[in-house]
CSV table of C-alpha atoms in Angstrom, one decimal:
chain,number,residue,atom,x,y,z
U,979,UNK,CA,8.6,-1.6,27.0
U,980,UNK,CA,6.7,-0.6,23.8
U,981,UNK,CA,4.0,0.9,25.9
U,982,UNK,CA,6.5,3.0,27.9
U,983,UNK,CA,8.7,4.1,25.1
U,984,UNK,CA,6.0,5.0,22.6
U,985,UNK,CA,3.0,5.5,24.9
U,986,UNK,CA,1.0,2.9,23.0
U,987,UNK,CA,-2.1,1.8,24.8
U,988,UNK,CA,-2.5,-1.8,23.6
U,989,UNK,CA,-6.0,-3.2,23.6
U,990,UNK,CA,-5.5,-6.7,22.3
U,991,UNK,CA,-2.2,-8.4,22.9
U,992,UNK,CA,-3.0,-11.3,20.6
U,993,UNK,CA,-2.2,-9.2,17.5
U,994,UNK,CA,1.3,-8.5,18.9
U,995,UNK,CA,1.9,-12.1,20.0
U,996,UNK,CA,1.2,-13.1,16.4
U,997,UNK,CA,3.4,-10.2,15.0
U,998,UNK,CA,6.4,-11.3,17.0
U,999,UNK,CA,6.2,-15.0,16.5
U,1000,UNK,CA,8.3,-16.8,13.9
U,1001,UNK,CA,7.1,-19.9,12.1
U,1002,UNK,CA,10.0,-21.9,13.7
U,1003,UNK,CA,8.6,-21.2,17.1
U,1004,UNK,CA,5.1,-22.3,16.1
U,1005,UNK,CA,6.6,-25.6,14.7
U,1006,UNK,CA,8.3,-26.3,18.0
U,1007,UNK,CA,5.1,-25.6,20.0
U,1008,UNK,CA,2.5,-27.5,18.0
U,1009,UNK,CA,0.0,-27.8,20.9
U,1010,UNK,CA,-0.3,-24.1,21.6
U,1011,UNK,CA,-2.3,-23.3,18.5
U,1012,UNK,CA,-0.1,-20.3,17.7
U,1013,UNK,CA,-0.1,-18.1,14.6
U,1014,UNK,CA,3.1,-16.7,13.1
U,1015,UNK,CA,3.8,-13.3,11.8
U,1016,UNK,CA,3.6,-13.7,8.0
U,1017,UNK,CA,-0.1,-12.9,7.5
U,1018,UNK,CA,-0.1,-9.9,9.7
U,1019,UNK,CA,3.1,-8.7,7.9
U,1020,UNK,CA,1.2,-8.9,4.6
U,1021,UNK,CA,-1.2,-6.4,6.0
U,1022,UNK,CA,1.4,-4.2,7.7
U,1023,UNK,CA,3.4,-3.9,4.5
U,1024,UNK,CA,0.4,-2.3,2.8
U,1025,UNK,CA,-0.3,-0.1,5.7
U,1026,UNK,CA,3.2,1.3,5.7
U,1027,UNK,CA,3.0,1.8,1.9
U,1028,UNK,CA,-0.1,3.9,2.3
U,1029,UNK,CA,1.0,5.9,5.4
U,1030,UNK,CA,4.4,6.8,3.9
U,1031,UNK,CA,2.8,7.6,0.5
U,1032,UNK,CA,0.2,9.8,2.0
U,1033,UNK,CA,2.7,11.6,4.1
U,1034,UNK,CA,5.1,12.3,1.2
U,1035,UNK,CA,2.2,13.3,-1.1
U,1036,UNK,CA,1.1,16.0,1.4
U,1037,UNK,CA,4.5,17.1,2.6
U,1038,UNK,CA,5.9,17.7,-0.9
U,1039,UNK,CA,2.9,19.0,-2.8
U,1040,UNK,CA,5.1,20.0,-5.8
U,1041,UNK,CA,7.4,17.0,-6.0
U,1042,UNK,CA,6.9,15.0,-9.2
U,1043,UNK,CA,5.8,11.4,-9.0
U,1044,UNK,CA,9.2,10.0,-9.9
U,1045,UNK,CA,10.8,11.6,-6.9
U,1046,UNK,CA,8.0,10.7,-4.6
U,1047,UNK,CA,8.5,7.1,-5.7
U,1048,UNK,CA,12.3,7.2,-5.1
U,1049,UNK,CA,11.8,8.7,-1.7
U,1050,UNK,CA,9.2,6.1,-0.7
U,1051,UNK,CA,11.4,3.3,-1.9
U,1052,UNK,CA,14.2,4.6,0.3
U,1053,UNK,CA,12.0,4.8,3.3
U,1054,UNK,CA,10.1,1.6,2.7
U,1055,UNK,CA,12.9,-1.0,2.3
U,1056,UNK,CA,14.7,-3.7,4.2
U,1057,UNK,CA,17.6,-1.5,5.1
U,1058,UNK,CA,15.4,1.2,6.6
U,1059,UNK,CA,13.0,-1.1,8.4
U,1060,UNK,CA,15.6,-3.4,9.8
U,1061,UNK,CA,17.4,-0.4,11.4
U,1062,UNK,CA,14.1,0.9,12.7
U,1063,UNK,CA,13.3,-2.5,14.2
U,1064,UNK,CA,16.6,-2.5,16.1
U,1065,UNK,CA,16.0,1.1,17.2
U,1066,UNK,CA,12.6,0.0,18.7
U,1067,UNK,CA,14.3,-3.1,20.3
U,1068,UNK,CA,11.9,-5.4,18.3
U,1069,UNK,CA,14.7,-8.0,18.1
U,1070,UNK,CA,14.3,-8.6,21.8
U,1071,UNK,CA,10.6,-9.6,21.5
U,1072,UNK,CA,10.8,-12.1,18.6
U,1073,UNK,CA,9.8,-15.7,19.5
U,1074,UNK,CA,12.1,-17.9,17.6
U,1075,UNK,CA,12.6,-21.7,17.3
U,1076,UNK,CA,15.9,-23.1,18.7
U,1077,UNK,CA,17.4,-23.8,15.2
U,1078,UNK,CA,16.8,-20.3,14.0
U,1079,UNK,CA,18.1,-18.8,17.3
U,1080,UNK,CA,21.4,-20.7,16.8
U,1081,UNK,CA,21.5,-19.5,13.2
U,1082,UNK,CA,21.4,-15.9,14.7
U,1083,UNK,CA,18.2,-15.1,12.9
U,1084,UNK,CA,17.3,-12.6,15.6
U,1085,UNK,CA,19.8,-10.1,14.0
U,1086,UNK,CA,19.0,-11.0,10.4
U,1087,UNK,CA,18.0,-7.8,8.5
U,1088,UNK,CA,15.3,-9.6,6.4
U,1089,UNK,CA,13.6,-10.9,9.6
U,1090,UNK,CA,13.9,-7.6,11.4
U,1091,UNK,CA,12.3,-5.9,8.4
U,1092,UNK,CA,9.5,-8.4,8.4
U,1093,UNK,CA,8.9,-7.9,12.1
U,1094,UNK,CA,8.8,-4.2,11.7
U,1095,UNK,CA,6.0,-4.6,9.1
U,1096,UNK,CA,4.1,-7.2,11.2
U,1097,UNK,CA,4.2,-4.9,14.2
U,1098,UNK,CA,2.7,-2.2,12.0
U,1099,UNK,CA,0.0,-4.7,11.0
U,1100,UNK,CA,-0.7,-5.5,14.6
U,1101,UNK,CA,-0.9,-1.8,15.6
U,1102,UNK,CA,-3.2,-1.1,12.7
U,1103,UNK,CA,-5.6,-4.0,13.6
U,1104,UNK,CA,-5.5,-3.2,17.3
U,1105,UNK,CA,-5.7,0.6,17.3
U,1106,UNK,CA,-6.3,1.8,13.7
U,1107,UNK,CA,-4.6,4.0,11.2
U,1108,UNK,CA,-4.3,7.2,13.3
U,1109,UNK,CA,-2.2,5.5,15.9
U,1110,UNK,CA,0.0,3.9,13.2
U,1111,UNK,CA,0.6,7.4,11.7
U,1112,UNK,CA,1.4,8.8,15.1
U,1113,UNK,CA,3.9,6.0,15.7
U,1114,UNK,CA,5.7,6.2,12.3
U,1115,UNK,CA,5.7,10.0,12.5
U,1116,UNK,CA,8.0,9.6,15.5
U,1117,UNK,CA,10.2,6.8,14.3
U,1118,UNK,CA,10.2,7.2,10.5
U,1119,UNK,CA,9.0,10.7,9.4
U,1120,UNK,CA,11.3,12.4,11.9
U,1121,UNK,CA,14.2,10.9,10.0
U,1122,UNK,CA,13.3,13.1,7.1
U,1123,UNK,CA,14.0,16.2,9.2
U,1124,UNK,CA,17.2,14.6,10.4
U,1125,UNK,CA,18.4,14.5,6.8
U,1126,UNK,CA,18.4,10.6,6.4
U,1127,UNK,CA,17.0,10.9,2.9
U,1128,UNK,CA,18.4,14.3,1.9
U,1129,UNK,CA,20.5,12.7,-0.9
U,1130,UNK,CA,17.3,11.9,-2.7
U,1131,UNK,CA,15.8,15.3,-2.4
U,1132,UNK,CA,16.7,18.2,-4.6
U,1133,UNK,CA,15.7,21.2,-2.4
U,1134,UNK,CA,16.8,23.7,-5.0
U,1135,UNK,CA,14.4,22.3,-7.6
U,1136,UNK,CA,11.7,22.1,-5.1
U,1137,UNK,CA,12.1,25.7,-4.0
U,1138,UNK,CA,12.0,26.8,-7.6
U,1139,UNK,CA,8.8,24.9,-8.2
U,1140,UNK,CA,7.3,26.4,-5.1
U,1141,UNK,CA,8.1,30.0,-5.7
U,1142,UNK,CA,7.4,29.9,-9.4
U,1143,UNK,CA,4.0,28.3,-8.9
U,1144,UNK,CA,2.2,31.6,-9.1
U,1145,UNK,CA,4.3,33.1,-11.9
U,1146,UNK,CA,7.9,34.1,-12.5
U,1147,UNK,CA,10.2,34.6,-9.6
U,1148,UNK,CA,13.9,35.5,-9.5
U,1149,UNK,CA,16.0,33.1,-7.3
U,1150,UNK,CA,19.7,34.0,-6.6
U,1151,UNK,CA,22.2,32.1,-4.5
U,1152,UNK,CA,25.0,34.3,-2.9
U,1153,UNK,CA,28.2,33.3,-1.1
U,1154,UNK,CA,28.3,35.0,2.3
U,1155,UNK,CA,31.4,33.4,3.6
U,1156,UNK,CA,34.1,30.8,2.9
U,1157,UNK,CA,36.4,29.7,5.8
U,1158,UNK,CA,39.0,27.1,6.4
U,1159,UNK,CA,41.9,25.6,4.3
U,1160,UNK,CA,41.4,24.7,0.7
U,1161,UNK,CA,40.8,21.0,1.4
U,1162,UNK,CA,38.3,21.6,4.2
U,1163,UNK,CA,36.6,24.8,3.3
U,1164,UNK,CA,33.1,25.5,4.6
U,1165,UNK,CA,30.8,27.7,2.6
U,1166,UNK,CA,27.9,29.8,3.9
U,1167,UNK,CA,25.4,30.8,1.3
U,1168,UNK,CA,22.0,32.5,1.2
U,1169,UNK,CA,19.1,32.2,-1.2
U,1170,UNK,CA,17.3,35.4,-2.3
U,1171,UNK,CA,13.9,35.3,-3.8
U,1172,UNK,CA,12.7,38.5,-5.5
U,1173,UNK,CA,15.2,40.5,-3.5
U,1174,UNK,CA,14.3,39.0,-0.2
U,1175,UNK,CA,16.6,36.6,1.8
U,1176,UNK,CA,14.5,33.4,2.5
U,1177,UNK,CA,17.2,31.0,3.7
U,1178,UNK,CA,20.8,30.4,4.6
U,1179,UNK,CA,22.9,27.2,4.8
U,1180,UNK,CA,26.4,25.8,5.1
U,1181,UNK,CA,28.3,23.0,3.4
U,1182,UNK,CA,31.6,21.7,2.2
U,1183,UNK,CA,30.9,22.8,-1.3
U,1184,UNK,CA,28.9,25.6,-2.8
U,1185,UNK,CA,26.4,23.1,-4.1
U,1186,UNK,CA,25.9,21.6,-0.7
U,1187,UNK,CA,25.5,25.1,0.9
U,1188,UNK,CA,23.0,26.0,-1.8
U,1189,UNK,CA,20.9,22.9,-1.0
U,1190,UNK,CA,21.1,23.6,2.7
U,1191,UNK,CA,20.0,27.2,2.1
U,1192,UNK,CA,17.1,26.0,-0.2
U,1193,UNK,CA,16.1,23.5,2.5
U,1194,UNK,CA,15.9,26.2,5.1
U,1195,UNK,CA,13.9,28.4,2.8
U,1196,UNK,CA,11.4,25.6,2.1
U,1197,UNK,CA,10.9,25.1,5.9
U,1198,UNK,CA,10.2,28.8,6.3
U,1199,UNK,CA,8.0,29.2,3.3
U,1200,UNK,CA,5.8,26.2,4.0
O,641,UNK,CA,-22.0,9.7,-15.0
O,642,UNK,CA,-19.8,8.6,-12.2
O,643,UNK,CA,-22.2,10.1,-9.7
O,644,UNK,CA,-25.2,8.4,-11.2
O,645,UNK,CA,-23.6,5.0,-11.8
O,646,UNK,CA,-21.8,4.7,-8.4
O,647,UNK,CA,-23.8,7.2,-6.3
O,648,UNK,CA,-20.6,9.1,-5.5
O,649,UNK,CA,-21.3,12.5,-4.0
O,650,UNK,CA,-18.3,14.5,-5.2
O,651,UNK,CA,-17.2,17.3,-2.9
O,652,UNK,CA,-14.2,18.7,-4.8
O,653,UNK,CA,-14.0,18.3,-8.6
O,654,UNK,CA,-10.4,19.5,-8.7
O,655,UNK,CA,-9.1,16.1,-7.5
O,656,UNK,CA,-10.9,14.3,-10.4
O,657,UNK,CA,-9.8,16.9,-12.9
O,658,UNK,CA,-6.3,16.1,-11.9
O,659,UNK,CA,-6.9,12.3,-11.9
O,660,UNK,CA,-8.2,12.3,-15.5
O,661,UNK,CA,-5.7,14.7,-17.0
O,662,UNK,CA,-2.7,13.4,-19.0
O,663,UNK,CA,0.7,15.2,-19.1
O,664,UNK,CA,0.3,15.6,-22.9
O,665,UNK,CA,-2.9,17.7,-22.3
O,666,UNK,CA,-1.1,19.9,-19.7
O,667,UNK,CA,1.7,20.5,-22.2
O,668,UNK,CA,-0.7,21.7,-24.8
O,669,UNK,CA,-2.5,24.0,-22.4
O,670,UNK,CA,0.4,25.7,-20.6
O,671,UNK,CA,-1.5,28.7,-19.5
O,672,UNK,CA,-4.2,26.8,-17.6
O,673,UNK,CA,-1.9,25.9,-14.7
O,674,UNK,CA,-3.2,22.3,-14.8
O,675,UNK,CA,-1.9,19.3,-12.9
O,676,UNK,CA,-1.7,15.8,-14.5
O,677,UNK,CA,-2.5,12.5,-12.9
O,678,UNK,CA,0.8,11.0,-11.9
O,679,UNK,CA,1.1,12.3,-8.4
O,680,UNK,CA,-2.4,11.4,-7.5
O,681,UNK,CA,-1.9,7.9,-9.1
O,682,UNK,CA,1.1,7.5,-6.7
O,683,UNK,CA,-1.3,7.9,-3.8
O,684,UNK,CA,-4.1,5.8,-5.4
O,685,UNK,CA,-1.8,2.9,-6.0
O,686,UNK,CA,-1.0,2.7,-2.2
O,687,UNK,CA,-4.7,3.1,-1.3
O,688,UNK,CA,-5.6,0.2,-3.6
O,689,UNK,CA,-2.9,-2.0,-2.1
O,690,UNK,CA,-4.1,-1.4,1.4
O,691,UNK,CA,-7.8,-1.7,0.7
O,692,UNK,CA,-7.4,-5.0,-1.2
O,693,UNK,CA,-4.9,-6.3,1.3
O,694,UNK,CA,-7.2,-5.6,4.2
O,695,UNK,CA,-10.2,-7.1,2.5
O,696,UNK,CA,-8.4,-10.3,1.6
O,697,UNK,CA,-6.8,-10.5,5.1
O,698,UNK,CA,-10.3,-10.4,6.7
O,699,UNK,CA,-12.2,-12.4,4.2
O,700,UNK,CA,-9.7,-15.3,4.2
O,701,UNK,CA,-8.7,-15.5,7.9
O,702,UNK,CA,-6.9,-18.9,7.4
O,703,UNK,CA,-5.3,-18.4,4.0
O,704,UNK,CA,-1.5,-18.3,4.3
O,705,UNK,CA,0.5,-15.2,3.3
O,706,UNK,CA,1.8,-16.7,0.1
O,707,UNK,CA,-1.7,-17.2,-1.3
O,708,UNK,CA,-2.9,-13.8,-0.1
O,709,UNK,CA,0.0,-12.3,-2.0
O,710,UNK,CA,-0.8,-14.2,-5.2
O,711,UNK,CA,-4.4,-13.2,-4.9
O,712,UNK,CA,-3.6,-9.6,-4.3
O,713,UNK,CA,-1.2,-9.6,-7.3
O,714,UNK,CA,-4.0,-10.9,-9.5
O,715,UNK,CA,-6.4,-8.2,-8.3
O,716,UNK,CA,-4.0,-5.3,-8.2
O,717,UNK,CA,-2.4,-5.4,-11.7
O,718,UNK,CA,-2.5,-3.7,-15.1
O,719,UNK,CA,-4.8,-6.4,-16.7
O,720,UNK,CA,-7.3,-6.2,-13.9
O,721,UNK,CA,-7.3,-2.4,-13.5
O,722,UNK,CA,-7.4,-1.6,-17.2
O,723,UNK,CA,-10.5,-3.8,-17.5
O,724,UNK,CA,-12.1,-2.1,-14.5
O,725,UNK,CA,-11.4,1.3,-16.0
O,726,UNK,CA,-13.2,0.4,-19.2
O,727,UNK,CA,-16.1,-1.1,-17.2
O,728,UNK,CA,-16.4,2.3,-15.4
O,729,UNK,CA,-16.1,4.2,-18.7
O,730,UNK,CA,-13.0,6.0,-17.4
O,731,UNK,CA,-11.6,6.1,-21.0
O,732,UNK,CA,-14.3,8.6,-21.9
O,733,UNK,CA,-13.1,11.1,-19.2
O,734,UNK,CA,-9.4,11.2,-19.9
O,735,UNK,CA,-8.1,14.6,-21.1
O,736,UNK,CA,-5.4,13.8,-23.7
O,737,UNK,CA,-3.1,15.8,-25.9
O,738,UNK,CA,-3.6,15.6,-29.7
O,739,UNK,CA,-0.6,13.5,-30.3
O,740,UNK,CA,-1.5,10.9,-27.7
O,741,UNK,CA,-5.1,10.9,-28.9
O,742,UNK,CA,-3.9,10.0,-32.4
O,743,UNK,CA,-1.6,7.3,-31.0
O,744,UNK,CA,-4.8,5.8,-29.5
O,745,UNK,CA,-3.5,6.2,-26.0
O,746,UNK,CA,-7.1,6.4,-24.7
O,747,UNK,CA,-7.5,2.6,-25.1
O,748,UNK,CA,-3.9,1.7,-24.0
O,749,UNK,CA,-4.1,-0.7,-21.0
O,750,UNK,CA,-1.2,0.9,-19.2
O,751,UNK,CA,-2.8,4.3,-19.3
O,752,UNK,CA,-6.2,2.9,-18.3
O,753,UNK,CA,-4.6,1.1,-15.3
O,754,UNK,CA,-2.9,4.4,-14.3
O,755,UNK,CA,-6.2,6.3,-14.6
O,756,UNK,CA,-8.0,3.7,-12.4
O,757,UNK,CA,-5.4,4.2,-9.7
O,758,UNK,CA,-5.5,8.0,-10.0
O,759,UNK,CA,-9.3,8.0,-9.8
O,760,UNK,CA,-8.9,6.0,-6.5
O,761,UNK,CA,-6.4,8.6,-5.3
O,762,UNK,CA,-8.9,11.3,-6.1
O,763,UNK,CA,-11.8,9.5,-4.4
O,764,UNK,CA,-9.6,8.9,-1.3
O,765,UNK,CA,-8.6,12.6,-1.1
O,766,UNK,CA,-12.1,13.9,-1.7
O,767,UNK,CA,-14.2,11.5,0.4
O,768,UNK,CA,-11.9,9.2,2.4
O,769,UNK,CA,-11.1,5.5,2.8
O,770,UNK,CA,-14.7,4.3,3.6
O,771,UNK,CA,-16.0,5.6,0.3
O,772,UNK,CA,-13.1,4.0,-1.6
O,773,UNK,CA,-13.8,0.7,0.1
O,774,UNK,CA,-17.5,1.0,-0.8
O,775,UNK,CA,-16.6,1.7,-4.4
O,776,UNK,CA,-14.1,-1.1,-4.8
O,777,UNK,CA,-16.5,-3.5,-3.0
O,778,UNK,CA,-18.8,-3.0,-5.9
O,779,UNK,CA,-16.4,-3.0,-8.8
O,780,UNK,CA,-13.5,-5.2,-7.5
O,781,UNK,CA,-14.5,-7.4,-4.6
O,782,UNK,CA,-17.7,-8.5,-6.2
O,783,UNK,CA,-15.5,-10.1,-8.9
O,784,UNK,CA,-14.3,-12.6,-6.3
O,785,UNK,CA,-17.8,-13.9,-5.8
O,786,UNK,CA,-18.2,-14.0,-9.6
O,787,UNK,CA,-15.2,-16.4,-9.7
O,788,UNK,CA,-12.7,-14.1,-11.5
O,789,UNK,CA,-9.9,-15.3,-9.3
O,790,UNK,CA,-11.1,-18.8,-8.4
O,791,UNK,CA,-8.2,-20.4,-10.2
O,792,UNK,CA,-5.9,-18.9,-7.6
O,793,UNK,CA,-8.0,-20.1,-4.6
O,794,UNK,CA,-7.9,-23.6,-3.3
O,795,UNK,CA,-11.3,-23.9,-1.5
O,796,UNK,CA,-10.6,-27.5,-0.4
O,797,UNK,CA,-7.5,-26.5,1.5
O,798,UNK,CA,-9.2,-23.5,2.9
O,799,UNK,CA,-12.1,-25.6,4.1
O,800,UNK,CA,-9.7,-28.1,5.7
O,801,UNK,CA,-7.9,-25.4,7.5
O,802,UNK,CA,-11.1,-23.8,8.7
O,803,UNK,CA,-12.7,-27.0,10.1
O,804,UNK,CA,-9.5,-28.4,11.6
O,805,UNK,CA,-8.7,-25.2,13.4
O,806,UNK,CA,-10.2,-26.5,16.6
O,807,UNK,CA,-8.9,-30.0,16.3
O,808,UNK,CA,-9.3,-33.0,14.0
O,809,UNK,CA,-12.3,-33.2,11.7
O,810,UNK,CA,-13.3,-35.8,9.1
O,811,UNK,CA,-13.9,-34.4,5.6
O,812,UNK,CA,-15.4,-36.6,2.9
O,813,UNK,CA,-16.3,-35.7,-0.7
O,814,UNK,CA,-19.1,-37.9,-2.2
O,815,UNK,CA,-20.3,-38.1,-5.8
O,816,UNK,CA,-24.1,-37.5,-5.9
O,817,UNK,CA,-24.6,-37.5,-9.6
O,818,UNK,CA,-22.8,-37.7,-13.0
O,819,UNK,CA,-24.8,-36.9,-16.1
O,820,UNK,CA,-24.1,-36.3,-19.8
O,821,UNK,CA,-21.9,-38.0,-22.3
O,822,UNK,CA,-18.3,-39.0,-21.5
O,823,UNK,CA,-16.8,-35.9,-23.2
O,824,UNK,CA,-19.2,-33.5,-21.4
O,825,UNK,CA,-20.0,-35.1,-18.1
O,826,UNK,CA,-21.2,-32.9,-15.2
O,827,UNK,CA,-20.5,-34.1,-11.7
O,828,UNK,CA,-22.4,-33.2,-8.6
O,829,UNK,CA,-20.6,-33.7,-5.4
O,830,UNK,CA,-21.2,-33.0,-1.7
O,831,UNK,CA,-18.8,-32.4,1.1
O,832,UNK,CA,-19.4,-34.0,4.4
O,833,UNK,CA,-17.7,-32.7,7.6
O,834,UNK,CA,-18.0,-35.0,10.7
O,835,UNK,CA,-21.1,-36.7,9.2
O,836,UNK,CA,-22.9,-33.5,8.2
O,837,UNK,CA,-23.4,-32.3,4.7
O,838,UNK,CA,-22.0,-28.7,4.5
O,839,UNK,CA,-21.9,-28.0,0.8
O,840,UNK,CA,-22.7,-29.2,-2.7
O,841,UNK,CA,-21.2,-28.2,-6.1
O,842,UNK,CA,-21.1,-29.1,-9.7
O,843,UNK,CA,-18.3,-29.2,-12.3
O,844,UNK,CA,-16.9,-30.8,-15.4
O,845,UNK,CA,-14.5,-32.9,-13.4
O,846,UNK,CA,-14.7,-34.4,-10.0
O,847,UNK,CA,-12.0,-32.0,-8.9
O,848,UNK,CA,-13.9,-29.0,-10.0
O,849,UNK,CA,-17.1,-30.2,-8.4
O,850,UNK,CA,-15.2,-30.8,-5.1
O,851,UNK,CA,-13.8,-27.2,-5.3
O,852,UNK,CA,-17.4,-25.9,-5.9
O,853,UNK,CA,-18.7,-27.9,-3.0
O,854,UNK,CA,-15.9,-26.6,-0.7
O,855,UNK,CA,-16.6,-23.1,-1.9
O,856,UNK,CA,-20.3,-23.4,-0.9
O,857,UNK,CA,-19.4,-24.9,2.4
O,858,UNK,CA,-17.0,-22.0,3.2
O,859,UNK,CA,-19.8,-19.5,2.4
O,860,UNK,CA,-22.2,-21.3,4.8
O,861,UNK,CA,-19.7,-21.9,7.6
O,862,UNK,CA,-18.3,-18.3,7.6
């Protein structure tokens, strides 16, 4: 399943067995000499921290540390990881003891988050950092482009920092269009840097349309 | 200095300039288009977390997650990093504004800790993870062998986990010697696994001598 969906060429299945095994399962199978996920999750947690940090650091070369930290915290958290674990169908692979199964642990966000991290730990041990980066590019970083974390990003400030890096620059936002009734109006705006249109965007408020225009400009200028 | 002491072959000095520059210095030199350390510290922090986690994970293959986490927290903290920064003379390299200089920021543990992390971030960007691991092996991991974190490690439990991994094993601790007056007695003990002496150690209490003997046994058996 994992192999097909993400084209992961597993070398050593033992790491993944460990990553998807809960302590309650180990306790119910004392003779099988199994390991449960917690140690490998310890490793996976640190791997995720570095991969996400490095990605954000390079992708937003002018974003101050405070914003990088907020963005990382939004990406590396239980809410985010538990959703990703479900998206990757990790809940189906977990080996749980009977008691935990009855307590519906399989769908518990804290466990799903742990399992996402332990999977990352297994992938890192088995195939190394590059494969991990490739995997999380598809399942995590792509969410940035889909706007999952846009509320944390201030594209206008970022655009300003980018274009004023090499000296003064004049940035103007202009309304191009406003359609629809008062309570559902959609604005279209463009952003002009030193007389040149660099981006355009829409939104339900002028502020949102400006952010969308700045976002498009950043994509083009980078 | 860094180059001589740690044999680091710097490729790009810009990273280190950034790592050792405080915001107060940038503010006082607005025309030089300088960057201060906070962004690169964001990266360095995550690099340290991963390198230390990976090292502990591999070095203590039978230590449960809770103890790995405690050990990592003791190694990756302000107290530890600020001492390491001083040991590496990083305080001498920091570019500070006049106000901060007068406020004696150069010796402030929180700043020294930040600078240690930003230096790691610079080293990682400039020369990659292997060079970072090599550097922290010498300045951080060697402290483990020197016993800096021994109070967090329970060598006896670890030895027990190791030798009982493949089934039952009989572990016995025996007093070999006890010398000195009552209030300053030194015990020498040996640890015997399945009839074979595997380690010996000394301490001011039987418990400490047992831990030392288990520690030696672990070194030999690994």
